Amino acid sequence: MSGQSQALWDRWFRRTAESQEYWQSVRENAKSQLALRHQLHSVQKTQTASEAELSDAERRCDEAQGAFSLRQKLWLEKVEEREALRRLFPELRWPADVSALEQDDFQIKGLWQDAGLNKLRSELFAAALQLHEAWLAQVCRQNAGFRANIFAVSELLSNKRPQDDAHFLPIWQSLFLMVPVVSSTFASFANQFRGLGPGTLGWVFIDEAGQAVPQAAVGALFRAQRSIIVGDPLQIEPVFAVAIRLIGALSELSPVTAGREYALNNTSVQRLADRANRFGALLIREDGSPDLFVGSPLRVHCRCIDPMFKVSNRIAYQEKMIFGLKSREQDDGPPMRCKSAWIDIKGSVRNNQEVVAQTDFVSELVFRIYQRDRKLPFLYIISPFKAVAKALKSALGPDEWRQKIGNLKPPNKTDLTEWLKQRIGTVHTFQGKEEDTVTMVLGVDNQTLGAAAWASSKPNLLNVALTRAKRRFFIVGDQTVWSPMNYFDEARRELPVRTGAEILGTVN
């Protein structure tokens, strides 16, 4: 090959190589431009979304600022209203912070209380009653249409069923226009309010809910729009006759009840209501039993003075109760003119838990009070045990009075029968009642300690007995048997020991 040809070949080769490199760079550049375009599109898309989010955030910010301005304006209006109320009702008080609610003064007096405001509330209520009375007088006039409703109410309360079940509700509504509150028991609720469906009663108030098994309240709560449940889980618990083994077996039939949290022997209407309450307090139990959550606790106690308040507060409420009366001092008023005491009377058991010497002492005490006052005494005689209550009623029966009070005229038989029914019984029958003087007869001797262990297994029974008494409380029992028992040891520490003869000597 000539030199000229070689030069041409070399030039062509270089151009070809340069051309390949060129087109390679073109391709790579195209790819780079395509990737950049994709990135640019993504950035533009993100920018558009960010701008939309920013715009939405600005809009929401404007709305929030508007809402804040409105709330601020409302707040200032409320502050002005509060200051106006302060000037109008200067006694109104409220806590500076949550911790202030623990102060006794706030617990006792409550919030938003003022003598002038309360007077206005009372006057408003009285005016509302007068208006209601005037309305009722008008609609019950001759030929007025509401008279027929009253006759329908009378028929319903006489246990007569209306011709149309749809009339049940308007008849009850007519009654509630005249009598806004109707009292009933769980046992009679289904029959009394038959024909009423769910949500037909505005309010249902359940009192002494700590004594009620949950199943008993289902019908009432089913018919209620709203309910207020009041009770004390540290007083008398539900009484049931179903065997615990059967309760357990029935609970196992459903995974819902397998944990036995709804079992008759484990809970009450009050405990379930407490569990559903957003507000409450946790009682730490020092006796080893599970801690207890109490919903919306009412801590101010306004019935008992010491030592009843002090012992009850210590054994049941971890001293969280607040004394709400003006004075703690006992008096020596009738029917027993002496201060609270533990009357130490020993003896052997005759029937189950009854100690004859204790029965004889209490009956003699009642006879002497009757001879002095010429009337049956205003006091309660209670016991943890049916056998003791039965023996006391027998010892104070109509046939016993003639030989005990000499020539004095005995009480009327009807009055005595009613007195025995209302004044002597087990602790369970006195839940919710109160009296100035209460005598608790314990019974039991060293051969029947199992009964004492049962009565002292929880604070509930002694707590109920103590808190029935407003001014004086007496325990009649063998202190060597009972003072070692749980909770009764606290009562023994607070009550001075007296003999039966000393107490009888005060009745003169």
C-alpha atoms as one frame of an Amber mdcrd trajectory, in Angstrom:
protein
   0.000   0.000   0.000   1.317   3.409  -0.927   1.889   6.048   1.642  -0.993
   8.087   0.302  -3.426   5.180   0.591  -2.205   4.476   4.078  -2.872   8.069
   5.073  -6.382   7.918   3.630  -7.052   4.696   5.494  -5.812   6.127   8.720
  -7.949   9.263   8.266 -11.048   7.158   7.574 -10.415   4.973  10.583 -10.032
   7.972  12.844 -13.234   9.516  11.516 -15.098   6.266  12.017 -13.842   5.943
  15.560 -14.674   9.570  16.234 -18.133   9.030  14.716 -18.782   6.048  16.995
 -17.686   7.998  20.009 -19.866  10.865  18.907 -22.984   8.740  18.504 -22.236
   6.986  21.763 -22.083  10.342  23.494 -25.286  11.366  21.719 -27.064   8.293
  23.004 -25.749   8.810  26.524 -26.743  12.447  26.386 -30.247  11.500  25.258
 -30.528   9.071  28.130 -29.311  11.705  30.571 -31.799  14.223  29.190 -34.617
  11.684  29.509 -33.688  10.924  33.133 -33.463  14.638  33.869 -36.883  15.170
  32.314 -38.288  12.415  34.535 -36.669  14.002  37.570 -37.946  17.430  36.531
 -41.478  16.026  36.137 -41.259  14.393  39.570 -39.962  17.598  41.146 -42.715
  19.608  39.444 -45.305  17.093  40.661 -43.915  17.222  44.204 -43.841  20.996
  44.026 -47.473  21.086  42.904 -48.470  18.747  45.758 -46.442  20.780  48.260
 -48.046  23.974  47.042 -51.475  22.361  47.447 -50.558  21.163  50.960 -49.215
  24.581  51.815 -52.390  26.170  50.552 -54.495  23.703  52.571 -52.324  24.287
  55.652 -52.719  28.032  55.235 -56.471  27.579  54.932 -56.602  25.386  58.055
 -54.351  27.830  59.868 -56.753  30.636  58.993 -59.670  28.499  60.221 -57.802
  27.644  63.432 -56.978  31.293  64.006 -60.618  32.175  63.438 -61.758  29.426
  65.825 -59.148  30.548  68.365 -60.332  34.133  68.106 -63.920  32.964  68.608
 -62.958  30.808  71.587 -60.908  33.626  73.018 -63.870  35.934  72.683 -66.148
  33.362  74.359 -63.564  32.851  77.106 -63.409  36.566  77.820 -67.208  36.683
  77.899 -67.278  33.784  80.382 -64.637  35.478  82.529 -66.775  38.626  82.559
 -69.827  36.542  83.496 -67.833  34.861  86.269 -66.710  38.184  87.667 -70.287
  39.444  87.547 -71.405  36.321  89.443 -68.616  36.883  91.955 -69.904  40.359
  92.638 -73.480  39.104  92.848 -72.676  35.988  94.932 -69.503  36.763  96.889
 -69.517  33.441  98.790 -68.998  31.381  95.624 -65.723  29.457  95.790 -63.848
  27.213  93.401 -60.457  25.493  93.606 -57.383  27.147  92.150 -56.185  23.747
  90.919 -57.078  20.069  91.123 -55.034  19.480  94.277 -57.240  21.961  96.142
 -60.139  19.519  95.815 -58.448  17.403  98.489 -59.047  20.119 101.061 -61.731
  19.224 103.593 -63.431  22.569 103.149 -64.064  21.998  99.437 -65.240  18.448
 100.056 -67.688  19.548 102.758 -69.090  22.715 101.204 -68.904  21.648  97.575
 -68.533  23.988  94.620 -70.663  26.875  93.408 -72.488  27.200  96.732 -73.725
  30.566  98.000 -76.566  31.421 100.382 -78.040  33.962  97.978 -77.763  31.633
  94.989 -79.308  28.751  96.924 -82.193  30.988  97.953 -82.827  31.888  94.312
 -82.690  28.206  93.350 -85.267  27.376  96.022 -87.533  30.198  94.910 -87.265
  29.062  91.297 -88.160  25.499  92.297 -91.125  26.698  94.367 -92.348  28.849
  91.461 -92.053  25.857  89.117 -94.148  23.764  91.519 -96.797  26.482  91.679
 -96.897  26.694  87.891 -97.210  22.925  87.664 -99.973  22.938  90.275-101.851
  25.626  88.362-101.519  23.656  85.135-102.758  20.472  86.815-105.752  22.287
  88.332-106.655  23.641  84.920-106.388  20.398  82.932-108.280  18.419  85.608
-111.366  20.594  85.488-114.708  19.105  84.513-114.801  18.239  80.805-111.055
  18.809  80.489-109.302  16.179  78.412-106.643  15.231  80.973-109.189  13.782
  83.423-109.405  10.671  81.267-105.638  10.256  81.592-105.940  10.338  85.388
-108.571   7.598  85.321-106.288   5.570  83.039-103.438   6.005  85.518-105.684
   4.793  88.331-106.633   1.724  86.311-102.980   0.967  85.526-101.931   1.277
  89.162-104.752  -1.094  90.055-102.959  -3.687  87.912-105.435  -3.435  85.035
-103.972  -3.712  81.558-104.971  -1.153  78.888-106.753  -2.447  75.804-103.873
  -1.332  73.578-100.269  -1.949  74.664 -99.303   1.277  72.895-101.151   3.124
  75.696 -98.716   2.011  78.409 -96.216   4.763  77.702 -98.624   7.741  77.469
-100.358   6.590  80.666 -97.041   6.501  82.517 -96.092   9.849  81.004 -99.360
  11.264  82.347 -98.496  10.010  85.820 -95.014  11.491  85.619 -96.533  14.868
  84.760 -98.239  14.751  88.165 -95.735  12.694  90.190 -92.235  13.020  88.750
 -90.672  10.277  90.903 -91.972   6.737  91.354 -90.379   4.286  93.786 -90.112
   0.599  93.024 -88.099  -2.524  93.813 -86.232  -4.719  91.381 -88.562  -7.591
  92.249 -91.671  -5.684  91.162 -90.104  -3.604  88.389 -90.928  -5.940  85.508
 -94.606  -6.125  86.462 -94.966  -2.477  87.427 -93.420  -1.153  84.222 -94.605
  -3.838  81.862 -95.305  -2.575  78.393 -92.483  -0.020  78.471 -89.687  -0.550
  75.964 -86.056   0.524  75.873 -85.280   4.143  76.730 -88.824   4.986  77.823
 -87.853   6.206  81.307 -85.850   9.423  81.447 -83.928   8.658  84.619 -83.527
   5.585  86.793 -81.942   6.094  90.217 -80.662   2.939  91.907 -80.032   3.284
  95.628 -78.110   0.810  97.827 -76.622  -0.587  94.621 -73.874  -2.339  96.574
 -76.503  -4.829  97.760 -77.956  -5.586  94.319 -76.843  -8.401  92.032 -76.210
  -7.112  88.475 -78.884  -9.281  86.897 -81.579  -7.641  89.021 -80.957  -4.233
  87.458 -81.113  -5.291  83.801 -84.819  -4.538  83.305 -84.562  -1.083  84.898
 -81.428  -0.099  82.981 -82.948  -1.460  79.752 -85.810   1.044  80.084 -83.628
   3.980  81.174 -82.239   6.759  79.009 -79.891   7.750  81.839 -79.108   6.241
  85.208 -77.512   7.289  88.495 -76.260   4.387  90.599 -75.563   5.068  94.270
 -74.117   2.665  96.801 -71.183   1.606  98.921 -69.241  -1.537  97.973 -67.811
  -1.600 101.502 -71.167  -2.158 103.148 -73.583  -5.087 102.832 -72.850  -7.161
  99.729 -75.493  -8.897  97.592 -77.334 -11.751  99.260 -78.033 -14.759  97.037
 -79.312 -18.282  97.525 -77.637 -19.943  94.522 -74.815 -22.385  95.291 -71.386
 -20.952  94.456 -70.418 -24.141  92.606 -73.480 -23.750  90.381 -72.600 -20.081
  89.743 -69.114 -21.159  88.686 -70.426 -23.894  86.391 -72.869 -21.526  84.695
 -70.123 -18.910  84.278 -67.982 -21.405  82.388 -70.662 -21.821  79.704 -69.676
 -18.570  77.969 -66.288 -16.937  77.336 -67.898 -13.613  78.298 -68.607 -14.818
  81.855 -65.818 -17.369  82.260 -63.754 -14.892  84.281 -66.663 -14.726  86.801
 -66.537 -10.928  86.860 -70.349 -10.886  86.597 -70.912 -13.741  89.055 -73.363
 -13.148  91.909 -70.713 -13.886  94.522 -68.095 -11.557  93.011 -69.771  -8.303
  92.097 -72.759  -5.997  92.458 -74.546  -3.326  90.460 -72.383  -0.753  92.254
 -69.084  -2.429  91.380 -69.993  -2.716  87.704 -71.078   0.927  87.657 -67.788
   1.922  89.304 -65.872  -0.010  86.675 -67.612   1.968  83.923 -67.027   5.323
  85.619 -64.331   7.592  84.165 -63.873   9.322  87.511 -62.996   7.701  90.782
 -60.411   6.749  93.372 -58.402   3.609  94.009 -58.568   2.233  97.538 -55.385
   0.338  98.365 -56.407  -2.609 100.536 -53.973  -3.369 103.330 -55.595  -6.691
 104.278 -54.327  -8.467 101.162 -57.619  -8.337  99.241 -57.650  -6.771  95.730
 -57.495  -2.997  95.484 -60.910  -1.415  94.988 -61.806   1.282  92.437 -64.674
   3.470  93.653 -66.413   5.638  91.075 -67.041   9.307  91.928 -66.610   8.785
  95.686 -68.668  10.925  98.051 -66.190  11.277 100.889 -67.975  13.527 103.368
 -69.687  11.617 106.195 -72.534  13.458 107.892 -74.221  10.822 110.050 -71.957
   9.435 112.776 -69.795  11.049 115.396 -66.829   9.306 117.013 -66.054   6.565
 117.793 -68.274   5.193 114.989 -66.819   7.521 112.367 -63.236   6.908 113.447
 -63.509   3.090 113.473 -65.457   2.929 110.206 -63.008   5.271 108.484 -60.083
   3.169 109.643 -61.351  -0.339 108.878 -63.063   0.347 105.544 -61.948   3.584
 103.912 -58.213   3.911 104.656 -59.124   7.108 106.553 -60.135   8.862 103.326
 -63.562   9.897 104.665 -64.024  13.457 105.853 -65.981  14.291 108.993 -68.840
  16.579 107.984 -70.670  17.266 111.255 -70.068  20.253 113.525 -69.117  18.308
 116.639 -67.640  14.895 117.455 -68.719  15.001 121.116 -71.051  12.339 122.505
 -73.912  13.208 124.803 -75.608  11.274 127.579 -79.130  11.594 126.241 -81.839
   8.911 126.223 -82.461   6.092 125.962 -79.042   5.003 127.343 -77.491   7.772
 129.411 -73.879   6.778 128.900 -71.239   6.985 126.211 -70.435   4.315 123.633
 -68.855   1.193 125.112 -67.945  -2.463 124.671 -70.158  -4.303 127.159 -68.171
  -7.395 128.060 -70.537 -10.281 128.731 -69.287 -13.866 128.541 -71.266 -17.080
 128.289 -71.872 -20.273 126.408 -73.741 -20.630 123.144 -77.211 -22.166 123.290
 -78.614 -22.020 119.745 -76.040 -21.738 116.970 -74.479 -18.373 117.925 -76.760
 -17.091 120.726 -75.196 -16.485 124.143 -77.931 -16.621 126.777 -76.247 -14.160
 129.131 -76.100 -11.559 126.376 -79.752 -12.075 125.453 -80.759 -11.751 129.111
 -78.735  -8.551 129.505 -80.222  -6.832 126.452 -83.798  -7.805 127.339 -83.300
  -6.600 130.924 -81.896  -3.319 129.556 -84.994  -2.762 127.398 -87.346  -3.607
 130.281 -85.603  -1.103 132.568 -85.661   1.645 129.953 -89.383   1.038 129.478
 -89.993   1.209 133.240 -88.141   4.521 133.391 -89.540   6.205 130.259 -92.945
   4.475 130.049 -92.388   3.869 126.343 -90.464   1.572 124.034 -86.953   2.919
 123.440 -85.731   4.499 120.232 -82.770   2.246 119.543 -81.718  -0.550 117.210
 -80.622  -3.971 118.444 -78.742  -5.773 115.703 -76.598  -8.860 115.323 -74.561
 -10.575 112.631 -76.597 -13.744 113.185 -80.249 -14.699 112.702 -80.224 -16.980
 115.753 -79.252 -14.093 118.022 -81.893 -11.755 116.558 -84.552 -14.460 116.885
 -83.640 -15.105 120.523 -83.792 -11.376 121.328 -87.241 -11.040 119.783 -88.425
 -14.048 121.784 -86.974 -12.663 125.036 -88.837  -9.385 124.419 -92.063 -10.991
 123.209 -95.510 -10.069 124.614 -95.542 -12.965 127.117 -92.342 -11.803 128.834
 -93.405  -8.298 129.831 -95.865  -8.999 132.674 -93.338 -10.749 134.886 -90.549
  -8.244 134.122 -92.204  -4.859 134.672 -94.449  -5.634 137.657 -97.674  -3.667
 137.845 -96.683  -1.291 135.073 -98.911  -1.411 132.011 -97.080  -3.296 129.224
 -96.841  -1.841 125.720 -99.717  -2.335 123.345 -99.356  -5.728 121.650 -99.622
  -4.250 118.161 -97.070  -1.554 118.970 -94.716  -4.114 120.505 -94.998  -6.409
 117.486 -94.140  -3.518 115.166 -91.286  -2.414 117.455 -89.778  -5.899 117.467
 -90.053  -6.033 113.679 -88.523  -2.615 113.071 -85.963  -2.476 115.890 -84.411
  -5.960 116.178 -82.801  -7.914 113.368 -79.623  -8.851 111.557 -77.198  -6.248
 110.276 -78.328  -7.035 106.717 -81.862  -5.843 107.442 -80.702  -2.438 108.675
 -78.761  -1.329 105.603 -79.789   2.241 104.759 -81.357   2.932 108.186 -80.114
   5.094 111.047 -80.811   5.713 114.718 -79.207   7.690 117.534 -78.332   4.559
 119.531 -77.393   1.134 118.196 -76.566  -1.975 120.224 -74.751  -4.773 118.420
 -75.089  -8.198 120.047 -72.296 -10.495 118.868 -72.982 -13.885 120.474 -70.478
 -16.744 119.839 -68.157 -18.433 122.320 -64.817 -20.260 122.090 -66.555 -23.325
 120.634 -68.081 -21.408 117.715 -65.164 -19.286 116.553 -65.909 -20.147 112.919
 -68.947 -17.868 113.062 -66.818 -15.025 114.402 -64.253 -15.615 111.665 -67.015
 -15.355 109.055 -68.373 -12.102 110.515 -64.864 -10.595 110.564 -63.686 -11.840
 107.163 -64.444  -8.445 105.604 -64.984  -4.961 107.050 -68.437  -4.699 105.483
 -70.573  -6.133 108.284 -69.037  -4.158 111.142 -68.909  -1.068 108.933 -72.669
  -1.217 108.346 -73.391  -1.789 112.037 -71.213   1.141 113.103 -72.631   3.570
 110.583 -76.257   2.941 111.594 -75.531   4.762 114.878 -75.537   8.554 114.858
 -74.655   9.302 118.504 -73.850   6.117 120.464 -72.803   2.557 119.663 -72.613
  -0.386 122.032 -71.151  -3.821 121.421 -72.405  -6.624 123.627 -69.961  -9.509
 123.388 -67.131 -11.474 124.897 -64.054  -9.348 124.251 -61.710 -12.340 124.664
 -63.489 -13.994 121.697 -63.977 -10.978 119.461 -61.188  -8.481 120.099 -58.555
 -10.658 118.311 -60.748 -10.737 115.188 -60.071  -8.550 112.146 -61.715  -5.110
 112.314 -63.294  -5.860 115.711 -59.867  -5.257 117.222 -60.140  -1.622 116.054
 -63.579  -1.308 117.668 -62.203  -2.745 120.903 -59.361  -0.193 120.920 -61.789
   2.725 120.588 -64.590   1.497 122.876 -64.072   1.505 126.656 -64.977  -1.796
 128.297 -67.937  -1.748 130.685 -69.713  -4.510 132.549 -73.383  -5.272 132.148
 -74.062  -4.190 135.741 -72.426  -0.807 135.105 -74.609  -0.170 132.080 -77.809
  -1.277 133.825 -76.879   1.049 136.675 -77.092   4.049 134.320 -80.784   3.352
 133.683 -82.482   5.119 136.534
